[in-house]
Coordinates of C-alpha atoms in Angstrom, one line a residue:
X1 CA 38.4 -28.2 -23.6
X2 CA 35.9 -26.9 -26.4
X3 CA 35.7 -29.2 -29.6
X4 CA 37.1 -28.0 -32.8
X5 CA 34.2 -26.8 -34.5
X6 CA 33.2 -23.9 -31.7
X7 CA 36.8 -23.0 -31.8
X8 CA 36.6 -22.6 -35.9
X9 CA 33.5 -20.0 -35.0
X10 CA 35.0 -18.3 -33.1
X11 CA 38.3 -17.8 -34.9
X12 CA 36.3 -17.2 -37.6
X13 CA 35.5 -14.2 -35.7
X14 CA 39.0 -13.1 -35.5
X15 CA 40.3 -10.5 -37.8
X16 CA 43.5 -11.6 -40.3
X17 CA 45.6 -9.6 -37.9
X18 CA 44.9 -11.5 -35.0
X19 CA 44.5 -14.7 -36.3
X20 CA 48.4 -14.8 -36.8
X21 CA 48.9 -13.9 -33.2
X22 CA 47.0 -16.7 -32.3
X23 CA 48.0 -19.5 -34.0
X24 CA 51.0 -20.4 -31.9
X25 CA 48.6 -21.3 -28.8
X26 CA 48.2 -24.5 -29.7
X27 CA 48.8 -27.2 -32.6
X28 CA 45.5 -27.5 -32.6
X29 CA 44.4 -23.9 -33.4
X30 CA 47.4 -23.8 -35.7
X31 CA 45.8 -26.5 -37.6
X32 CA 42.9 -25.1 -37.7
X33 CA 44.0 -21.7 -38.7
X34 CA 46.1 -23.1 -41.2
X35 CA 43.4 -25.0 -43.1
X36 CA 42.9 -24.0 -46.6
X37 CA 39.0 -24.5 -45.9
X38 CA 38.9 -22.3 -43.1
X39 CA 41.0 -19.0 -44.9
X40 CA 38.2 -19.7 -47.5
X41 CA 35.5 -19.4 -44.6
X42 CA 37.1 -16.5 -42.8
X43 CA 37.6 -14.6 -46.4
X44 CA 33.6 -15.0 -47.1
X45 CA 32.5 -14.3 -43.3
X46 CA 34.6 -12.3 -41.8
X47 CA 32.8 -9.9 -39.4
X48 CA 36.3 -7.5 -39.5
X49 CA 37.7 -7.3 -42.6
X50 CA 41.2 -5.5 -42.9
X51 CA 41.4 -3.4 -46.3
X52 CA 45.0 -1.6 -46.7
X53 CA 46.6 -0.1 -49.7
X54 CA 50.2 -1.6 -51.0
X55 CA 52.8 0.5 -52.2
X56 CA 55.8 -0.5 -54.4
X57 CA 58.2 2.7 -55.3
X58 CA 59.8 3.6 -58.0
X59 CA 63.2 4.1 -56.3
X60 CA 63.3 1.8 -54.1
X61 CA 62.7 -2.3 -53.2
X62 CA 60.7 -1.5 -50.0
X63 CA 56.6 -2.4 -50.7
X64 CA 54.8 -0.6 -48.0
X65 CA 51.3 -1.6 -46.8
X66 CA 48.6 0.9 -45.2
X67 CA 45.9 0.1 -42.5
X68 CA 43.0 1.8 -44.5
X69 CA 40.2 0.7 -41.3
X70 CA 43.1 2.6 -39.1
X71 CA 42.8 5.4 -41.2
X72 CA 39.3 6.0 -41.4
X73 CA 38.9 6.5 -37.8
X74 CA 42.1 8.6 -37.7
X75 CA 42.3 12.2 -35.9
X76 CA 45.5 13.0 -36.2
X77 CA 48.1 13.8 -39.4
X78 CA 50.7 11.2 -38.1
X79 CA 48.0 8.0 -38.2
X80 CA 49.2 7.1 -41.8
X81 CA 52.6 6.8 -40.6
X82 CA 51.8 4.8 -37.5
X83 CA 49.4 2.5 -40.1
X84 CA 52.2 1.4 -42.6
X85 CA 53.6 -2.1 -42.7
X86 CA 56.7 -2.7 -44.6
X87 CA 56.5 -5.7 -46.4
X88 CA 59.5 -7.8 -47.6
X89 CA 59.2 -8.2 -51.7
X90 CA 58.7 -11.9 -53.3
X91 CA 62.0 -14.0 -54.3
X92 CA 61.8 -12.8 -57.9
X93 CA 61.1 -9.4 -56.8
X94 CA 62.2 -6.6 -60.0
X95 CA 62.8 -3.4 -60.2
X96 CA 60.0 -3.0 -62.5
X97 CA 57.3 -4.2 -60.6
X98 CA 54.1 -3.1 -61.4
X99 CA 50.9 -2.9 -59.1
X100 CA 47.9 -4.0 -61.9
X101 CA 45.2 -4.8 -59.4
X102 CA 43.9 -7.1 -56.8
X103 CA 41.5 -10.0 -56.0
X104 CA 41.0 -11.9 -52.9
X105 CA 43.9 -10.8 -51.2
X106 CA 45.9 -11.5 -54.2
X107 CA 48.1 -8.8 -55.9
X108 CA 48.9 -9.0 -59.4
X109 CA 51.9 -7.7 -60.8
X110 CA 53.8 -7.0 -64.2
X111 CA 57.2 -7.6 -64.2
X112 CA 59.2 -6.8 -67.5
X113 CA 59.3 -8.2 -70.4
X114 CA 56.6 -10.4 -70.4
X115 CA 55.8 -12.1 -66.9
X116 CA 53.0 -11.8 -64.5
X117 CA 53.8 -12.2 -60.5
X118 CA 49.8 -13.6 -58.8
X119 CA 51.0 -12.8 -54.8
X120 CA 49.8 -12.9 -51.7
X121 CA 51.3 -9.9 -49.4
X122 CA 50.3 -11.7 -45.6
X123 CA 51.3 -15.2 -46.6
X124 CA 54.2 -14.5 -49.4
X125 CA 53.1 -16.9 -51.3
X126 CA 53.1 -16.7 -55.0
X127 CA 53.4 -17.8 -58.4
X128 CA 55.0 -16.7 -61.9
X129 CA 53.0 -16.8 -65.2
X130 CA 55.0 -16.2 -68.8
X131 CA 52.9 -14.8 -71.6
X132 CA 56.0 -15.0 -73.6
X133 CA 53.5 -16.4 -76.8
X134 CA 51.4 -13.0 -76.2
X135 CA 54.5 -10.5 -76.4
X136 CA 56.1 -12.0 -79.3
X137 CA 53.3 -10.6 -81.6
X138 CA 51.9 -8.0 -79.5
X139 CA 53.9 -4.5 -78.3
X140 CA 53.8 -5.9 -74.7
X141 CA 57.4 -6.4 -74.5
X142 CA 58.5 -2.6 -75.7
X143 CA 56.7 -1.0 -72.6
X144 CA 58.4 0.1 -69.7
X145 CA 57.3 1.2 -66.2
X146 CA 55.5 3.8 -67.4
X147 CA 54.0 2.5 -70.6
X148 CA 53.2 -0.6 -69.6
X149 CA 49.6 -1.4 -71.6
X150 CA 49.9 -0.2 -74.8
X151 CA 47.5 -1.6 -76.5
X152 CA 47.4 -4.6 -74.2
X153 CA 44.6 -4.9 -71.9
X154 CA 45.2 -6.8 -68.9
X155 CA 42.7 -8.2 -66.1
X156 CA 42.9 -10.2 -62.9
X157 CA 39.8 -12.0 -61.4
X158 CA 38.1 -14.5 -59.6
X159 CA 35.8 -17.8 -60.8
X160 CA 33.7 -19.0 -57.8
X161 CA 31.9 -21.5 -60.1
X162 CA 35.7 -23.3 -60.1
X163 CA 37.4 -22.5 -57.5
X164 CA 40.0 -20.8 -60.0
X165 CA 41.8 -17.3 -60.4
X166 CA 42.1 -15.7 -64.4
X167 CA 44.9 -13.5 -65.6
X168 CA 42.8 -12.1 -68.4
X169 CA 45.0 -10.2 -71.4
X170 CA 43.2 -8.5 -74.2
X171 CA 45.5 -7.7 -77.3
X172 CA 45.7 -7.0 -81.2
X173 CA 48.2 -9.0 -83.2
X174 CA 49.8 -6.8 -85.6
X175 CA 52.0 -9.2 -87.4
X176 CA 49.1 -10.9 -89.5
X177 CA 45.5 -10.1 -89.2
X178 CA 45.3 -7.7 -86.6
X179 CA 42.0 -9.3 -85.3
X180 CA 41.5 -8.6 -81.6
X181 CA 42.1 -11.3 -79.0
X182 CA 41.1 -12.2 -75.1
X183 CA 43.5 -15.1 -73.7
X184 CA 42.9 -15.7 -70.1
X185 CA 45.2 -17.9 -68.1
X186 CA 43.6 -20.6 -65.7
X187 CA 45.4 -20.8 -62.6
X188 CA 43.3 -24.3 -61.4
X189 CA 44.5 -25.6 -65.2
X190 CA 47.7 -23.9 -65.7
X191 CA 46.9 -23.1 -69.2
X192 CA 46.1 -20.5 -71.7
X193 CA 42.7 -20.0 -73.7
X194 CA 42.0 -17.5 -76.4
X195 CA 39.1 -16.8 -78.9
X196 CA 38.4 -13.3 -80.9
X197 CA 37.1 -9.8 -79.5
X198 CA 33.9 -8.6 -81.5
X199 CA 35.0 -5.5 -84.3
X200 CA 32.8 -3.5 -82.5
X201 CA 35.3 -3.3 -79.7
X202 CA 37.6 -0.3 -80.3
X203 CA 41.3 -0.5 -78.8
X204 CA 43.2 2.4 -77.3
X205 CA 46.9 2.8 -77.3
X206 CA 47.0 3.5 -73.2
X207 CA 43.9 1.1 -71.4
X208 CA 43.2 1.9 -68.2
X209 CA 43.2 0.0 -65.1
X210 CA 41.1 -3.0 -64.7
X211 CA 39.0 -3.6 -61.6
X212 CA 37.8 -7.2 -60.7
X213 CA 33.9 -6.2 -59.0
X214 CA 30.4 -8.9 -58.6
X215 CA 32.3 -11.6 -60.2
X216 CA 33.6 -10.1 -63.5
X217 CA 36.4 -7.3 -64.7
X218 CA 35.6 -4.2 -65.6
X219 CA 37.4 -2.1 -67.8
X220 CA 36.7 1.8 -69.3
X221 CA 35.9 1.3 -72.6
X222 CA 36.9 4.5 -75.1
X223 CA 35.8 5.4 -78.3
X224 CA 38.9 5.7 -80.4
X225 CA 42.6 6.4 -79.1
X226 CA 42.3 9.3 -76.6
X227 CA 38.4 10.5 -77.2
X228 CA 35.3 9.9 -74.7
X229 CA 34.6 7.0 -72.4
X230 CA 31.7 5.4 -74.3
X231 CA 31.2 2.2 -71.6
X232 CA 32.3 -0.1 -69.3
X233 CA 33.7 -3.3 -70.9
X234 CA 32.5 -6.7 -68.5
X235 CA 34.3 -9.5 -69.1
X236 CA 32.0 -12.3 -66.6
X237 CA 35.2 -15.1 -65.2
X238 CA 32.7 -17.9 -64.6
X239 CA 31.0 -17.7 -68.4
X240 CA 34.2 -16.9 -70.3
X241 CA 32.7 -15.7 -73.1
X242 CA 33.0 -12.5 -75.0
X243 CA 32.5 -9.4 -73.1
X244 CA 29.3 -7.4 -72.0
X245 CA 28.5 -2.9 -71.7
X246 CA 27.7 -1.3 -69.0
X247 CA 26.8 2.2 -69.9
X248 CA 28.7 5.2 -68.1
X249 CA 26.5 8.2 -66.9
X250 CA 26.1 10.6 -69.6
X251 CA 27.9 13.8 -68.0
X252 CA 31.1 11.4 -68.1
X253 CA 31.3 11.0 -71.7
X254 CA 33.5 13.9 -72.4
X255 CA 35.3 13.7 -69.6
X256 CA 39.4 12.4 -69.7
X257 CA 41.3 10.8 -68.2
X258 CA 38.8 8.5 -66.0
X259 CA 39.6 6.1 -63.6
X260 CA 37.6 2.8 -62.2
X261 CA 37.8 1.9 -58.9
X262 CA 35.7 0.0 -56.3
X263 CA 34.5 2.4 -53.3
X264 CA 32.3 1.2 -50.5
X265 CA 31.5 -1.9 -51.8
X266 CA 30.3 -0.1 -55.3
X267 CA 31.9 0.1 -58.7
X268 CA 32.7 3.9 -59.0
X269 CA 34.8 5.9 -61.5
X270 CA 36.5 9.6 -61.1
X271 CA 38.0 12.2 -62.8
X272 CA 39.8 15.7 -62.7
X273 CA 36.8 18.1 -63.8
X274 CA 39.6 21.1 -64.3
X275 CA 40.0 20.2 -67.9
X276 CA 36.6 21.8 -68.7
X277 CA 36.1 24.4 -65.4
X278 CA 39.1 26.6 -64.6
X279 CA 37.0 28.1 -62.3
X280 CA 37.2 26.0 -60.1
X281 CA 39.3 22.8 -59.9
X282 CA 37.5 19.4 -58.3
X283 CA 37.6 15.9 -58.6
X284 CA 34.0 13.8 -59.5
X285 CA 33.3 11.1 -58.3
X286 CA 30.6 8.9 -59.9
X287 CA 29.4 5.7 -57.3
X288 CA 26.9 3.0 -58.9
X289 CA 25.0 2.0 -55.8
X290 CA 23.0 -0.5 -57.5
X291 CA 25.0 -3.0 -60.1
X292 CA 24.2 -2.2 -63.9
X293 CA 21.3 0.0 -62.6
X294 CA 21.9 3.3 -65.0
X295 CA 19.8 5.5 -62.2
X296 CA 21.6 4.4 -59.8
X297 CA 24.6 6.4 -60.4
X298 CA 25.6 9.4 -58.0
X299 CA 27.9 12.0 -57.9
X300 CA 30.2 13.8 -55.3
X301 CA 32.7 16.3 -55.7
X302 CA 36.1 16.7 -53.6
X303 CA 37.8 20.4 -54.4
X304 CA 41.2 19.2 -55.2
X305 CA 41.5 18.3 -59.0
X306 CA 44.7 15.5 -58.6
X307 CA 42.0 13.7 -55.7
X308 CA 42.8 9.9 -55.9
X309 CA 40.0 8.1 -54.1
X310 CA 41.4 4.6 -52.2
X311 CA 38.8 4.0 -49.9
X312 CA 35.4 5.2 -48.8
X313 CA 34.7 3.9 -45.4
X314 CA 31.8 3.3 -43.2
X315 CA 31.4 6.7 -42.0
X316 CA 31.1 8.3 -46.0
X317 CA 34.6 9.3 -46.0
X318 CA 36.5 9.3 -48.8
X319 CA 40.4 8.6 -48.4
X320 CA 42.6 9.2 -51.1
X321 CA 46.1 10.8 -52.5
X322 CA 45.5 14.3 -53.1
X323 CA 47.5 17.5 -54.5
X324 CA 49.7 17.8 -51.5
X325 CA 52.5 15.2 -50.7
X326 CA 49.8 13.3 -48.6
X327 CA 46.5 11.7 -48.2
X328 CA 43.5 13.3 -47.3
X329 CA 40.2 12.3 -46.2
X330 CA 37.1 14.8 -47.1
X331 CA 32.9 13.6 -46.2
X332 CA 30.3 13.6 -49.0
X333 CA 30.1 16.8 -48.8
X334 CA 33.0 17.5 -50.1
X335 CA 34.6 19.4 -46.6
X336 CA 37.9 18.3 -45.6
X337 CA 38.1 16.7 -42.5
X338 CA 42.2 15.4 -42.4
X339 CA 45.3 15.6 -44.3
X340 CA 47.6 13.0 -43.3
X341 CA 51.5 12.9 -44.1
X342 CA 52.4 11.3 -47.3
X343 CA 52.3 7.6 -46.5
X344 CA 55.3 7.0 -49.3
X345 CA 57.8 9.1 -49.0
X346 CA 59.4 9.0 -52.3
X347 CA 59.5 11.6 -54.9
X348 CA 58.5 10.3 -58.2
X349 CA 56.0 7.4 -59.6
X350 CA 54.5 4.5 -57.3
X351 CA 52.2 1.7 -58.7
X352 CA 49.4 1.1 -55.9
X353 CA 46.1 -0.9 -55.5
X354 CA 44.0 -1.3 -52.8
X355 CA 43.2 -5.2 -51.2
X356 CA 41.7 -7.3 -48.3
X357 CA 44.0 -9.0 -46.7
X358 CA 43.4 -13.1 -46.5
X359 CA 45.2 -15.8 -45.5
X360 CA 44.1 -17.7 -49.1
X361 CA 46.5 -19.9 -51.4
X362 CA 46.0 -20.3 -55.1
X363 CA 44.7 -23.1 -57.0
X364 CA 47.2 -26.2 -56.9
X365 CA 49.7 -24.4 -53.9
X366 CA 52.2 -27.1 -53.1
X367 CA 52.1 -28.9 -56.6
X368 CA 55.3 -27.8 -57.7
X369 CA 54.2 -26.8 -61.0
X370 CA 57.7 -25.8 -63.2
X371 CA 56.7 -26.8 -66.7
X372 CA 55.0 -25.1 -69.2
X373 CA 53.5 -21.6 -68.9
X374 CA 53.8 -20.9 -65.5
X375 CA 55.8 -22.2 -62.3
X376 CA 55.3 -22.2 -58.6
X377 CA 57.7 -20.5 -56.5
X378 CA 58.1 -20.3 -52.5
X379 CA 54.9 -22.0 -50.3
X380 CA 51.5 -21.5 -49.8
X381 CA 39.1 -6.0 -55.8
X382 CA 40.7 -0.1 -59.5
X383 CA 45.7 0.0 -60.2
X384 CA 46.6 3.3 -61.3
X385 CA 50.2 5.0 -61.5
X386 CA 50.7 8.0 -58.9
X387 CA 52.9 11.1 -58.8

């Protein structure tokens, strides 16, 4: 029989997939596999990562998961079909659910009026958090599925330094000073910290989309209400302190909306370029090969203007949601190679976000934490609204 630690290299070898086929062999590999230590290992040194893209519908309960790796080396139309996973919702599941991002194979969601829903998708696992003190003076709680935001800018990330996830919220209070504030929930502490946003940071009524990239979250910071993208705000989880700028390339400026989104291992951002060229209608996409490297920034173009980019694999592809009632995967170059069939079929708004599947538990799992401003329910890196 081979001693536990060559059987931990080489199920570390295993993709997540696999892994759960496995661990029924033995007690012993089920122990193994069930180790907090070793989902920690096989999440940092995986040779076969599995990215997919979770779905939850407007009109329906069913959250549906895609194979992005499958897709990427599709060749036929039907591969997204064959690729989804339906995935049964958490206890507290609500209709209005909202995908706000990902981290570690976490996905956060809102649910109304003021709750936050941290959850794992392969385990199940998850756990509540009330910002019910946040909401009271801020216009969080008036928001519905589609309006959620306001002027309330949310985050989700990752402290390696502690071992510790952050649900980060941004906000103005408008009852009294209307100073800017940053709380950010510890999930490792189970508490709330807050301190005060520098003037020079200018609020939006609509943020968008935070994306949690290199050990910080990133949002697009705009100059004014609905005017240009001026820079990227960086908010660092291990330092918790203040925010940073990361500037935007200069041909983005007067472009709107913009979205942030991680692509290849690179922050990126996009927009629809038909606001400013009727001629002809395309969607740019702007990758920062090199972190907080200005020069580094490069641009592609994909000639369909409602483009939505997911996922750009090893091959260059791009994979995204496009103007037709699927997704469609086009090189570089900007030639389409594949149109698959739409991989939710449901007629109206979806949340989505794409994430890498781990068999991870949060901070404290087990504890049975019910007081205060979150609770534990059950055992145990760009969010955007489509059309």
């Amino acid at each position: 029989m081979l001693p536990p630690e060559l059987i931990t290299q080489i199920l570390l070898r295993l993709s997540v997939k696999h892994l759960g086929c496995v661990k029924s062999v033995s007690k012993l590999w089920n122990n193994l596999i069930s180790d907090p230590n070793f989902a920690k290992s096989h999440f940092e040194l995986s040779l076969a990562p599995s990215h997919r893209c979770i779905f939850i519908p407007e009109v329906t309960i069913d959250h549906r998961s895609i194979d992005l790796d499958a897709l990427s080396h599709a060749t036929d139309a039907d591969a997204a079909a064959a690729t989804i996973t339906k995935i049964p919702p958490s206890d507290n599941y609500s209709d209005d659910d909202i995908v706000l991002g990902s981290c570690r194979g976490f996905i956060a969601l809102y649910q109304y009026p003021h709750f936050f829903v941290i959850w794992n998708p392969l385990t199940g696992s998850h756990r509540i958090i009330s910002c019910h003190h946040i909401a009271k003076i801020s216009d969080m709680a008036t928001n519905s599925y589609y309006s959620f935001g306001g002027e309330v800018l949310f985050g989700f990330g990752y402290d390696a330094t502690r071992d510790d996830y952050l649900v980060v919220l941004g906000w103005n209070d408008k009852k009294e000073n209307k100073e800017g504030h940053l709380d950010f929930f510890s999930l490792r502490s189970n508490s709330w910290s807050s301190f005060i946003i520098p003037d020079q940071i200018k609020w939006r009524k609509n943020w968008t989309p935070s994306v949690f990239y290199n050990g910080a979250i990133h949002w697009l910071n705009h100059d004014g209400d609905y005017d240009a993208i001026v820079t990227i705000l960086v908010f660092d989880t291990s330092k918790r302190k203040g925010l940073l700028e990361i500037p935007v390339p200069e041909r983005v400026g007067k472009d709107y909306p913009c979205r942030l989104t991680v692509l290849g291992g690179c922050l990126a951002l996009y927009y629809d370029n038909d606001k400013y060229d009727y001629d002809y209608d395309k969607c740019v996409i702007w990758v920062m090969k090199e972190y907080n490297v200005q020069s580094s920034w490069t641009s592609y173009e994909i000639p369909s203007s409602n483009f939505e980019p997911v996922y750009l694999s090893e091959d260059g592809d791009f994979i995204g949601f496009d103007e037709s009632d699927g997704m469609s995967k086009y090189n570089v170059r900007g030639e389409l190679l594949l149109r698959f069939d739409r991989p939710c079929d449901q007629v109206g708004y979806f949340s989505y976000t794409v994430y890498t599947e781990s068999l991870l538990i949060l901070p404290n799992d087990g504890s049975e934490e019910k007081e205060g401003s979150s609770s534990v329910k059950g055992t145990e890196e760009s969010t955007n609204l489509a059309t």
